[in-house]
CSV table of C-alpha atoms and ligand atoms in Angstrom, one decimal:
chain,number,residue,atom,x,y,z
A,1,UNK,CA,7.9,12.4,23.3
A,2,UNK,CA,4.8,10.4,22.5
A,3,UNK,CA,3.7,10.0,19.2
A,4,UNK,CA,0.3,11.2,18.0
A,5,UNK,CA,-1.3,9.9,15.0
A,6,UNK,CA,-3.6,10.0,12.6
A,7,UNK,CA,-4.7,6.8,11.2
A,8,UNK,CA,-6.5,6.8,7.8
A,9,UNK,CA,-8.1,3.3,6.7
A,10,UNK,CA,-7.8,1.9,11.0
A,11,UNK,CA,-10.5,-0.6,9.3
A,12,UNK,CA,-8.5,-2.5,7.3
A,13,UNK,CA,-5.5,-5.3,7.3
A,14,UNK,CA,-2.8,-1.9,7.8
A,15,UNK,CA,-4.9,-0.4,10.2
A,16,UNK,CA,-5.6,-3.1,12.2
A,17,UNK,CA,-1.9,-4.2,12.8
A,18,UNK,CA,-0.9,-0.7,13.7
A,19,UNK,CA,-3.2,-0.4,16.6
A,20,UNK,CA,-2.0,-3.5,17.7
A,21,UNK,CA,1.7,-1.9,17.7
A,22,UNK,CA,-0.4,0.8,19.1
A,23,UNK,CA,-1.7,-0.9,22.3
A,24,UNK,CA,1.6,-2.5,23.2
A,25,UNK,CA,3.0,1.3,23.6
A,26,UNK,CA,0.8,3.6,25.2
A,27,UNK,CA,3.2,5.7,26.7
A,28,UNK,CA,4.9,6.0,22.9
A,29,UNK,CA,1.4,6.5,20.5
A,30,UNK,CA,-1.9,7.9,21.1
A,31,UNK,CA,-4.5,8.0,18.8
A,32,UNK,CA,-5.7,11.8,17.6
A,33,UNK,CA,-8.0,10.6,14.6
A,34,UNK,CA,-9.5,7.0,13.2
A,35,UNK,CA,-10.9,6.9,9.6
A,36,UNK,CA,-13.2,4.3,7.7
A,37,UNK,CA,-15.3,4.2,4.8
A,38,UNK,CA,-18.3,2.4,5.5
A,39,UNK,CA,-17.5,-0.3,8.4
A,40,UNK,CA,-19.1,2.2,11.1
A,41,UNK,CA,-19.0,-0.6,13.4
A,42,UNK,CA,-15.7,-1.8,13.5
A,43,UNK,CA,-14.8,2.1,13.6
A,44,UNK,CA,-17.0,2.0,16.6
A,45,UNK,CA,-15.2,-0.6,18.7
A,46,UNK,CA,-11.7,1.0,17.5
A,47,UNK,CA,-13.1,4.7,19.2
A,48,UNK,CA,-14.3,3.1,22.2
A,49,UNK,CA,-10.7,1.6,22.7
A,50,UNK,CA,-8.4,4.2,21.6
A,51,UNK,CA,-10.5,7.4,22.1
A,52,UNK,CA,-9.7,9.5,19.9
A,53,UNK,CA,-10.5,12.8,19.5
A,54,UNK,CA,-12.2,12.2,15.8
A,55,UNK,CA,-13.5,10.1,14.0
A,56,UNK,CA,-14.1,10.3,10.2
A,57,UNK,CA,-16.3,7.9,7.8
A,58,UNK,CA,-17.5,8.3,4.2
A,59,UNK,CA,-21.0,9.2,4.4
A,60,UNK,CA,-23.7,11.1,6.5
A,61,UNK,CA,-25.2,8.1,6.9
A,62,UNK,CA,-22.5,6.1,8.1
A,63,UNK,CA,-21.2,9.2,10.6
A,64,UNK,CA,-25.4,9.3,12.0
A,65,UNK,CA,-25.0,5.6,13.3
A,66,UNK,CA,-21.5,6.0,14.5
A,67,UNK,CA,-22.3,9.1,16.3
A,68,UNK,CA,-25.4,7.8,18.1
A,69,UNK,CA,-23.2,5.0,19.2
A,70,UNK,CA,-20.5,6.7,20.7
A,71,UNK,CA,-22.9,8.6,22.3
A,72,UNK,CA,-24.8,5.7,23.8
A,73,UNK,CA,-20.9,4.8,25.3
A,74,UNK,CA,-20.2,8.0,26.6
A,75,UNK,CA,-17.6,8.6,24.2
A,76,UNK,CA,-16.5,12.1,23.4
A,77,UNK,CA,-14.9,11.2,20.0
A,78,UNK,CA,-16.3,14.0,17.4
A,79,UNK,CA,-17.7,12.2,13.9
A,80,UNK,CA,-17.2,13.6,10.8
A,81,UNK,CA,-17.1,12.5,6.9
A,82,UNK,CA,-16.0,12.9,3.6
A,83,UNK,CA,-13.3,13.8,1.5
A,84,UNK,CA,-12.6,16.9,3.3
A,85,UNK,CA,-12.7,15.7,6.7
A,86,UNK,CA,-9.8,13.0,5.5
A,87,UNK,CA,-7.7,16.0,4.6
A,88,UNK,CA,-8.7,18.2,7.8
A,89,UNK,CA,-7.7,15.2,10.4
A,90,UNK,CA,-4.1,14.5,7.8
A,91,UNK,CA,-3.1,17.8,8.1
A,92,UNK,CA,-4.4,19.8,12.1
A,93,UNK,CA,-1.6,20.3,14.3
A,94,UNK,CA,-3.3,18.4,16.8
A,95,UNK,CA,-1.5,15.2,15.3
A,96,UNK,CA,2.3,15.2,13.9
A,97,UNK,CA,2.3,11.7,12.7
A,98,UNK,CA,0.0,10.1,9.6
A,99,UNK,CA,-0.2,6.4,8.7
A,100,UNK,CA,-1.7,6.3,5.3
A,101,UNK,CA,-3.3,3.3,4.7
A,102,UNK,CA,-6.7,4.0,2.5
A,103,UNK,CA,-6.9,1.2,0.0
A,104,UNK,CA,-7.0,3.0,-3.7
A,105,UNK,CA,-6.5,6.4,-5.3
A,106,UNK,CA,-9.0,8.0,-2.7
A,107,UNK,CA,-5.9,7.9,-0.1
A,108,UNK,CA,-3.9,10.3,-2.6
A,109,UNK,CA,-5.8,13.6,-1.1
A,110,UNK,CA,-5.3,13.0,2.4
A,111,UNK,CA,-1.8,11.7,2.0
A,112,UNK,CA,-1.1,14.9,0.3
A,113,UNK,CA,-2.7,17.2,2.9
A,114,UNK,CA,-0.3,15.2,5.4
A,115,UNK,CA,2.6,15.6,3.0
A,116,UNK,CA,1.8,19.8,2.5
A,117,UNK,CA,1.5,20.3,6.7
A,118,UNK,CA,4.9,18.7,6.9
A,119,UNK,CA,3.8,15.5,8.8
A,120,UNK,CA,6.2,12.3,9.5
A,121,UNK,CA,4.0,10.0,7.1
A,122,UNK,CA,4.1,6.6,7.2
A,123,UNK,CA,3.4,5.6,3.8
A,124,UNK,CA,1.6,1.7,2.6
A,125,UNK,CA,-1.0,3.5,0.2
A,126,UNK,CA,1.2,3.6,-2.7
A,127,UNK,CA,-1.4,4.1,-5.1
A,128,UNK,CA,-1.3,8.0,-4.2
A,129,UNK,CA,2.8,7.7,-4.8
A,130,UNK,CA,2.1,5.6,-8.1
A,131,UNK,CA,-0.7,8.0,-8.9
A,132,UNK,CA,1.3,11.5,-8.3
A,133,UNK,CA,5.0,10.5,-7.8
A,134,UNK,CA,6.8,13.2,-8.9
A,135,UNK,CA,4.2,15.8,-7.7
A,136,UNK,CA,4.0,13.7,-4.5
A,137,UNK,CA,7.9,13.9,-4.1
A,138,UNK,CA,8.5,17.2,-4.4
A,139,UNK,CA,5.5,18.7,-2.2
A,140,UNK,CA,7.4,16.1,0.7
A,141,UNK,CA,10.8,18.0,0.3
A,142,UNK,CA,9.6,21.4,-0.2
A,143,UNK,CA,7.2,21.2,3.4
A,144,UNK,CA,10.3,18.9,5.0
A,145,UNK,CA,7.9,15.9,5.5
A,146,UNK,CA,9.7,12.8,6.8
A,147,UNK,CA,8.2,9.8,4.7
A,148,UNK,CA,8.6,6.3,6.1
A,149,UNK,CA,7.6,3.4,4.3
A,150,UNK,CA,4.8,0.7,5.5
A,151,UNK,CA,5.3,-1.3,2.1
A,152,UNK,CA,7.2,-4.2,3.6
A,153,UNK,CA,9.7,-4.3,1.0
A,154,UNK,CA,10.4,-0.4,0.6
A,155,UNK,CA,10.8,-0.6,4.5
A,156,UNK,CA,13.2,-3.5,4.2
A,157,UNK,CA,15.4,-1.4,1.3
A,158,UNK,CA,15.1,1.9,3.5
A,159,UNK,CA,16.5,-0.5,6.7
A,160,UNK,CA,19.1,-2.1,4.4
A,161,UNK,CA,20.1,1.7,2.6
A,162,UNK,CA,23.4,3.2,3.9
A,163,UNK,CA,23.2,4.2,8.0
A,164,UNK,CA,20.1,2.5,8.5
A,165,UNK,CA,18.3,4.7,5.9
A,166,UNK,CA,19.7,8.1,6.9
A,167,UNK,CA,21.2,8.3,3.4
A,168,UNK,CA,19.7,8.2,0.4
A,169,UNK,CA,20.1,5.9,-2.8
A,170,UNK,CA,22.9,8.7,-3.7
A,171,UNK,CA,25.6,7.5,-1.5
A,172,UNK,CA,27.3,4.5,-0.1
A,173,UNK,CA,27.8,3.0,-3.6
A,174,UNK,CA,24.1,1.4,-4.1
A,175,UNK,CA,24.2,-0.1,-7.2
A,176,UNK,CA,20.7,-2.0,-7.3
A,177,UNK,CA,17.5,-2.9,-4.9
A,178,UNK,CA,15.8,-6.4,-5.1
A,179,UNK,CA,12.6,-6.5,-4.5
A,180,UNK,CA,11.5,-10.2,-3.2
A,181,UNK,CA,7.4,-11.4,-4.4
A,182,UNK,CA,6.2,-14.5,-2.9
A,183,UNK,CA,4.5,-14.9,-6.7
A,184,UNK,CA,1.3,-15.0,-4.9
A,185,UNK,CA,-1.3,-18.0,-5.0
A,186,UNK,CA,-0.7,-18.5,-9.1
A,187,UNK,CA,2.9,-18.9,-9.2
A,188,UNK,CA,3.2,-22.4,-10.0
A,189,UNK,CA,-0.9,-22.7,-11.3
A,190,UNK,CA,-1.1,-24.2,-15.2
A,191,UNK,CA,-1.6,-21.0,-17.0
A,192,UNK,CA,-4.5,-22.5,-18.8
A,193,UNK,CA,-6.4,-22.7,-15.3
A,194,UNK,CA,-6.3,-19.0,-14.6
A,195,UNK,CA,-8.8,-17.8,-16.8
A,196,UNK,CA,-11.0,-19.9,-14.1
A,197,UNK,CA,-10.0,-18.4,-11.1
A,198,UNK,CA,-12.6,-17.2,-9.2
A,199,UNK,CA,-12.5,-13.7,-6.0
A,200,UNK,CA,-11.5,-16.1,-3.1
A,201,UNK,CA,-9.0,-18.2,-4.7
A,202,UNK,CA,-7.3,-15.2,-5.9
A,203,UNK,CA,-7.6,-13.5,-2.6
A,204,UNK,CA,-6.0,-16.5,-0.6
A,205,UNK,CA,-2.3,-15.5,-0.3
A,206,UNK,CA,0.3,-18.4,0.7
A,207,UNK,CA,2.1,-16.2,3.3
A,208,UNK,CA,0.2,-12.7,3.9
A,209,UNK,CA,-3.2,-12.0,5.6
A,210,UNK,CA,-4.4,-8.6,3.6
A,211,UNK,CA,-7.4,-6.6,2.0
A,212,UNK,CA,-9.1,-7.7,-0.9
A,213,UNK,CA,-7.4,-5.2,-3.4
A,214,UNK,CA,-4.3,-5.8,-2.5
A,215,UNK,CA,-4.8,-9.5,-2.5
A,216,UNK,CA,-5.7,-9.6,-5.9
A,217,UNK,CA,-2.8,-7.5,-6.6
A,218,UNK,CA,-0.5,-9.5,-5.3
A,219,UNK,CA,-2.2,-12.6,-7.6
A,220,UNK,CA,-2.0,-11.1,-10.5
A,221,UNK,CA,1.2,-9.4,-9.3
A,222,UNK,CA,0.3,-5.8,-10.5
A,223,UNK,CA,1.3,-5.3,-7.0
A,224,UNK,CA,4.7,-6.1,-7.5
A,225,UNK,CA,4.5,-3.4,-10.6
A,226,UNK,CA,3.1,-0.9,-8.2
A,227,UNK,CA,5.4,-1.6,-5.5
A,228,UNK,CA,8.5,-0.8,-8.4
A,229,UNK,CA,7.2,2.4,-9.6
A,230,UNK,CA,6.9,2.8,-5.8
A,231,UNK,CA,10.7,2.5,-5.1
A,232,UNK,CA,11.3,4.2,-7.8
A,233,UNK,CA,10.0,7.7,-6.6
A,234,UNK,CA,10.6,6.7,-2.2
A,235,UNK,CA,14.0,6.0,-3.4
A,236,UNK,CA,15.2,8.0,-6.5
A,237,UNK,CA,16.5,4.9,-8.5
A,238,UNK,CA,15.2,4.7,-12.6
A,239,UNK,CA,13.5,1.3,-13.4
A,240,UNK,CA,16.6,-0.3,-14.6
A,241,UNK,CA,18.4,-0.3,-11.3
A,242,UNK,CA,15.3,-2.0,-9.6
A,243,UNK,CA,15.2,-5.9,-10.0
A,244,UNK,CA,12.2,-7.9,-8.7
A,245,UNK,CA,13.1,-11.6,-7.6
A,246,UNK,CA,10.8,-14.1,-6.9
A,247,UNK,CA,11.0,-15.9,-3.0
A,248,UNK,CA,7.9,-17.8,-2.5
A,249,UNK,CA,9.1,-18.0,1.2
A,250,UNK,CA,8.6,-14.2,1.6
A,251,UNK,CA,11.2,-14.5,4.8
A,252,UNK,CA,13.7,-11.8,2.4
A,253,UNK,CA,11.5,-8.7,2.1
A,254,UNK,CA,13.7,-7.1,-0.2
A,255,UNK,CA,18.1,-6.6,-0.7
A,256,UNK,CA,20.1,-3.7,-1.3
A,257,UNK,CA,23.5,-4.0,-3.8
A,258,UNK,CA,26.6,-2.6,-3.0
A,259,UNK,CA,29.4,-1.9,-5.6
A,260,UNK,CA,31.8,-3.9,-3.2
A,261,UNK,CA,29.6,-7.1,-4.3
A,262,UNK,CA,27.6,-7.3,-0.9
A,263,UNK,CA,23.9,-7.7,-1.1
A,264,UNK,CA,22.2,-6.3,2.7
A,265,UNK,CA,19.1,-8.3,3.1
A,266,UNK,CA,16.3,-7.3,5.7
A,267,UNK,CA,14.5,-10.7,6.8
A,268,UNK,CA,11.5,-11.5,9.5
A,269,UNK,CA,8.2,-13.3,9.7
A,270,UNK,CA,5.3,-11.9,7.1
A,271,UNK,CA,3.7,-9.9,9.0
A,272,UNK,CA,3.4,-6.6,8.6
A,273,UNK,CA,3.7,-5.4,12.4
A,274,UNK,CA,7.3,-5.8,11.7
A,275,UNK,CA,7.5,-3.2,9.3
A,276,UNK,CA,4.6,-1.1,11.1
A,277,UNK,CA,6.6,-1.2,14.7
A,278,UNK,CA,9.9,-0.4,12.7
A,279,UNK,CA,8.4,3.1,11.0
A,280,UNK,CA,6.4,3.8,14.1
A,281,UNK,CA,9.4,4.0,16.6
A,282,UNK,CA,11.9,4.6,13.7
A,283,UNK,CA,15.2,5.6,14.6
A,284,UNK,CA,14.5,3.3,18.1
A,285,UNK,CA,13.3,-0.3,17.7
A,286,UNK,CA,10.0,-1.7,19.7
A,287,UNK,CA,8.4,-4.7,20.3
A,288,UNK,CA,5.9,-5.5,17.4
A,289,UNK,CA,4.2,-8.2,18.6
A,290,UNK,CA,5.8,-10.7,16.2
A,291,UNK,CA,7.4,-13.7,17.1
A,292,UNK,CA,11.4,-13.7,16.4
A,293,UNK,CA,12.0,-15.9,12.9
A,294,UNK,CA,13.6,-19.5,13.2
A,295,UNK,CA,15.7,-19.7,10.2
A,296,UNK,CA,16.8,-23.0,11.3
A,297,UNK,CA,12.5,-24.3,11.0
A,298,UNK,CA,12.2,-22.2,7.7
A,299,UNK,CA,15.5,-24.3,6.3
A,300,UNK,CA,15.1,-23.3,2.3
A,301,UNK,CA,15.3,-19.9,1.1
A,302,UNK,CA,14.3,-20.0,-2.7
A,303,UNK,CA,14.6,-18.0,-5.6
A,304,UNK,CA,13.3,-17.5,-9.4
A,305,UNK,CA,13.1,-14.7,-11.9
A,306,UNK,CA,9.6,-13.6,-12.7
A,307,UNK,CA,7.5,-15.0,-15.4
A,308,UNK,CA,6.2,-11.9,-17.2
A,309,UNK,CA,4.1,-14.1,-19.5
A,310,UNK,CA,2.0,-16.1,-16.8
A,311,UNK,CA,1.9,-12.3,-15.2
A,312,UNK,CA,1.6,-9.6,-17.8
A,313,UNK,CA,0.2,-6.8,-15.0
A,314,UNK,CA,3.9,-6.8,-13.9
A,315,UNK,CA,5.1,-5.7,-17.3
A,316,UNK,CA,2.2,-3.5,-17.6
A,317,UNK,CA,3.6,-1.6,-15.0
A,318,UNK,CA,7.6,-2.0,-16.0
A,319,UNK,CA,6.5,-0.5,-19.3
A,320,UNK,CA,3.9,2.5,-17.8
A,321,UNK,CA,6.7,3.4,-15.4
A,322,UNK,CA,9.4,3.7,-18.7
A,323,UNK,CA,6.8,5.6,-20.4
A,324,UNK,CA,6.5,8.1,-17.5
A,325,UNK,CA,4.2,11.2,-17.5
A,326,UNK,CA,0.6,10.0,-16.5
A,327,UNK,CA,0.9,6.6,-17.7
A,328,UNK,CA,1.2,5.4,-14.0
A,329,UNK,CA,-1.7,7.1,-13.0
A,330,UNK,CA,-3.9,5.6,-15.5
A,331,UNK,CA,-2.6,1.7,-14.8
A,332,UNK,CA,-3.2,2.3,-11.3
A,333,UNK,CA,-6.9,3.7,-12.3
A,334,UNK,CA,-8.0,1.3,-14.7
A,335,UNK,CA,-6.2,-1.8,-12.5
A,336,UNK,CA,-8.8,0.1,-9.5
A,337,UNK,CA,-11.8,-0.7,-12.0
A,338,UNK,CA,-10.4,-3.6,-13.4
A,339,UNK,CA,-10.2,-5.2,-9.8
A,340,UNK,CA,-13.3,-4.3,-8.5
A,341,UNK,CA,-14.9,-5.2,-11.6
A,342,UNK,CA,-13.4,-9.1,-10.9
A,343,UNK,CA,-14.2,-9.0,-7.5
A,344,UNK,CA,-17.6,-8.2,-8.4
A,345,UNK,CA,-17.7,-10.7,-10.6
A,346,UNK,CA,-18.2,-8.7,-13.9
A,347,UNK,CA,-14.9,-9.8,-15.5
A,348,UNK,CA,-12.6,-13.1,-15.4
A,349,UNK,CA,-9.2,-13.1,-13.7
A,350,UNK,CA,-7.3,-12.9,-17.6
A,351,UNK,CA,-9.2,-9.5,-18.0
A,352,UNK,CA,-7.6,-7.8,-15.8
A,353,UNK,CA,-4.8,-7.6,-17.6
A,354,UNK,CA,-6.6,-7.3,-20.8
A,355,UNK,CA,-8.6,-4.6,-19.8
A,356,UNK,CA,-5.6,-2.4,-18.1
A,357,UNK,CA,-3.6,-3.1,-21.4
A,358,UNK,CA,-6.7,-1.8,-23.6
A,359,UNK,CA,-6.5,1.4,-21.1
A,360,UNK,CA,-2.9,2.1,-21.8
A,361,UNK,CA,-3.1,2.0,-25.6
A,362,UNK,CA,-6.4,3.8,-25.9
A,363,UNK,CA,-5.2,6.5,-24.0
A,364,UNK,CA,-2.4,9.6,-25.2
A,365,UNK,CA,0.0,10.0,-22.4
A,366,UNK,CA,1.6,13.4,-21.6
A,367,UNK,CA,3.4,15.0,-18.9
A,368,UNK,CA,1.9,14.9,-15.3
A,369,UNK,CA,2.8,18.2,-14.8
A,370,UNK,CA,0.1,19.5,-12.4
A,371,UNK,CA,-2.2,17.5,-9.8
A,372,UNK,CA,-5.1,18.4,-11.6
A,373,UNK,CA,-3.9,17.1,-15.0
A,374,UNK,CA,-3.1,13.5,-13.2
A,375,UNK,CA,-6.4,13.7,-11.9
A,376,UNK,CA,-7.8,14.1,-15.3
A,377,UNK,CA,-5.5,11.2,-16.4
A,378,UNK,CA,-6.9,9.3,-13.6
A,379,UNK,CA,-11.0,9.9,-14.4
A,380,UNK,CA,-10.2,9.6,-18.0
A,381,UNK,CA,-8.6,5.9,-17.6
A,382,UNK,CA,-11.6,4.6,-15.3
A,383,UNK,CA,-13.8,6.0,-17.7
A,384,UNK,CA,-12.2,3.5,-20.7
A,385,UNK,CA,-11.7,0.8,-18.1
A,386,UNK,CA,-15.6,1.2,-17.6
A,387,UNK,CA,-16.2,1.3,-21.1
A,388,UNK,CA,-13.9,-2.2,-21.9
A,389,UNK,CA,-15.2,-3.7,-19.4
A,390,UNK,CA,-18.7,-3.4,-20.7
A,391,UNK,CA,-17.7,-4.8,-23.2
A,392,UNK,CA,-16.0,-7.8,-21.9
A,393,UNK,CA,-18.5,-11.4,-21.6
A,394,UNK,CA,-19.9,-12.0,-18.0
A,395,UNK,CA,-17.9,-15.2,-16.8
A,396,UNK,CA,-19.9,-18.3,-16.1
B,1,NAP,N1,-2.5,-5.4,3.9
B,1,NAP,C1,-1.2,-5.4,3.7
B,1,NAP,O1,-0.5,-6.3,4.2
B,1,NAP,C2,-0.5,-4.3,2.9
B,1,NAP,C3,0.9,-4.4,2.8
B,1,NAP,C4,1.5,-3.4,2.1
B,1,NAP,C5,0.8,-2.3,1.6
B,1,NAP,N2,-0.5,-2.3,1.8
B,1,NAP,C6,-1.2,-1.1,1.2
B,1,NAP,O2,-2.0,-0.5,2.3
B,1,NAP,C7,-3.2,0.0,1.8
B,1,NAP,C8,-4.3,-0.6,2.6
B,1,NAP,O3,-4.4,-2.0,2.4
B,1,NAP,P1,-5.3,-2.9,3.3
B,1,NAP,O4,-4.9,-4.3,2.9
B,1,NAP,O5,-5.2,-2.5,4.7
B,1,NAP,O6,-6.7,-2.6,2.7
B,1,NAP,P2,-8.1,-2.9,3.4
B,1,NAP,O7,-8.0,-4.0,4.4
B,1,NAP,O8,-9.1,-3.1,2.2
B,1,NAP,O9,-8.5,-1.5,4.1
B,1,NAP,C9,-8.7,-0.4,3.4
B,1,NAP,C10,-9.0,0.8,4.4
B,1,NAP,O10,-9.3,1.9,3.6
B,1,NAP,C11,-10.7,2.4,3.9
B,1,NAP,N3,-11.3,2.9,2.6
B,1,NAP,C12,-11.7,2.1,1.5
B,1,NAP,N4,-12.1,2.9,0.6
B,1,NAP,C13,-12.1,4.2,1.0
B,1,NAP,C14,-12.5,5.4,0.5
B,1,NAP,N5,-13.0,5.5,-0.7
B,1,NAP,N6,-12.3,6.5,1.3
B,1,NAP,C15,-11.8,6.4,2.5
B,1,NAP,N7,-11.4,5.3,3.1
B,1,NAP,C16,-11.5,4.1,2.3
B,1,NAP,C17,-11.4,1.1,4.4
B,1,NAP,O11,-12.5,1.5,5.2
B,1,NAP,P3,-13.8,0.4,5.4
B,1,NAP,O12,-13.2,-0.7,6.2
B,1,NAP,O13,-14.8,1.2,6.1
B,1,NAP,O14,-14.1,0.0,4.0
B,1,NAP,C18,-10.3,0.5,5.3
B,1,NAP,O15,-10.2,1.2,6.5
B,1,NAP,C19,-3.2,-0.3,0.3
B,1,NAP,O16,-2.8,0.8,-0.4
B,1,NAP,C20,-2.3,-1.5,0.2
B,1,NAP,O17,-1.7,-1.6,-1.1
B,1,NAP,C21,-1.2,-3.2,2.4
């Protein structure tokens, strides 16, 4: 039976590889709903070659010019926008499958919407998990969602978890997951230097082509923290039982332990078609596009433990995700504002860090026991994050 989705955030890195998968299966996916934020055009060229039946942006303004494009085509493709229009195309009946890939906490509601209507999601926003993980969790086994995940390590772990990922972390003896990080383009930079960096050395990652965000995630490797707290709630496992391991080849996207001693390892080219193709067609396998690896050219497969001093974000996160309650939800908020604010040149690359850490210890954390009360936690930690920042010396 064909496939047909939903794809929130089609203009960006994720979207853009999944309509590749996309167009090499037609008779597998069809498109029922593109979103974007502001790129109108790019959303333009996407409706004109997949058709679907809506389109969604951010703004009236954004949806006028889109529109009168479409129209100019003689496309049928209905525009709508905002928040609300998000959650309407997650959650119709007209599509049963949801890729969420919004960059940022303004995926959560969507996501959510997909998660209540009982969708198969396939998850590589894990800010909305970070933000609401238990909350999150619970609304997917209550509806009988089927959650996939995008992330290419979770969806190396889920491939190398008992029966291809039938089972859960519960059975077959798991005893750990290792989750590989390149180290991103600081690993072996003089510490010294890094209060220097400026956006576009940060955002030029040795292996992966991404978003901005994420890319600066992945430099200062709050990522990797993100993507623990992730596997934490996908996969049921506390903090302790989740190592992260440092492969600057990023050929290993992440390893499963066994009690017998074996370690299951899930290895390909970086590129995230692999893991897209793999949740898309999941339990069959499809061409993705991406060429087969030649471990014989790669040779060397290294490895290194983490260097939480050079990268404090990642123990940021270790700690917020020990802490529990809304402590995850306010890294992830104030490492939103902390990241724009560098890209935007307001703050140093240091201060990111800095500024999250300020968040953590100004704010009381409690127990994220409703949606409303994370989203409180949330506002609350941009607010301070604002507030540091303003604070904080322009750099030069
Ligand atoms: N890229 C990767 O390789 C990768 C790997 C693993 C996980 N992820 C995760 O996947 C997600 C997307 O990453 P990405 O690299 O694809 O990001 P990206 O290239 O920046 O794309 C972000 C997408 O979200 C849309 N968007 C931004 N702000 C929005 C808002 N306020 N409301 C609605 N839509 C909004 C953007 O629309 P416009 O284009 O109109 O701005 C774009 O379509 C992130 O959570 C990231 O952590 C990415």
């Amino acid at each position: 039976m064909q496939k047909r989705l939903t794809l929130l955030g089609s203009t960006g890195s994720i979207g853009d590889s999944t309509l590749d998968v996309v167009a090499r299966h037609p008779q597998r996916f069809s498109i029922y709903a593109l979103t974007a934020h502001r790129n109108g055009e790019k959303l333009v060229e996407q409706c004109l070659r997949f058709a679907p039946e809506v389109a969604v942006v951010g703004d009236a303004d954004t949806a006028a010019q889109v529109e009168r494009k479409l129209r100019e085509a003689g496309s049928k493709t209905v525009v709508t926008y905002g928040p609300q229009a998000l959650v309407e195309v997650s959650k119709s009946d007209a599509c049963d499958t949801v890729v969420a890939a919004i960059v940022g906490a303004a995926g959560l509601a969507p996501t959510l919407a997909a998660a209540k209507a009982g969708k198969q999601i396939l998850l590589a926003n894990k800010e909305a998990l970070v933000m609401s993980g238990d909350i999150f969790m619970g609304t997917v086994r209550d509806s009988g969602a089927v959650l996939l995940p995008l992330d290419s390590e979770h969806n190396a772990v889920f491939q190398c978890l008992p029966n291809g990922g039938h089972e859960g972390v519960q059975h077959g003896g798991v005893t750990k997951i290792i989750l590989t990080a390149s180290g991103g383009p600081f690993r072996t930079r003089e510490p010294s230097t890094l209060v220097n960096v400026t956006p576009d050395e940060a955002c030029k990652h040795p292996n992966w082509s991404m978003g901005r965000k994420i890319s600066v995630d992945s430099a200062t490797m709050m990522n990797k923290g993100l993507e623990v707290i992730e596997a934490h709630y996908l996969f049921d496992l506390p903090g302790d039982r989740i190592d992260v391991l440092i492969h600057p080849q990023s050929v290993i996207h992440s390893m499963v332990s066994y009690a017998d001693g074996s370690v299951l390892a899930q290895l390909g080219n970086p590129d995230m078609r692999t893991p897209i193709a793999h949740a898309l067609a999941f339990p069959e396998r499809v061409d993705s596009g991406v060429a087969q690896l030649d471990l014989a050219q790669v040779a060397t497969l290294t490895f290194e433990k983490p260097d939480y001093a050079r990268f404090p974000c990642l123990a940021l996160a270790m700690k917020a995700l020990a802490e529990g309650g809304v402590a995850s939800a306010a890294l992830n908020a104030a490492n939103e504002v902390a990241v724009d604010a560098f890209l935007n040149r307001r703050i140093g690359f240091m201060a990111i860090a800095q500024t999250v850490d300020a968040v953590l210890n100004a704010l009381q954390n409690h127990s994220a026991s409703s949606l409303e009360v994370v989203l409180e936690a949330d506002a609350a930690a941009r607010r301070a994050a604002h507030t540091i920042i303003d604070s904080l010396p322009v750099p030069a």
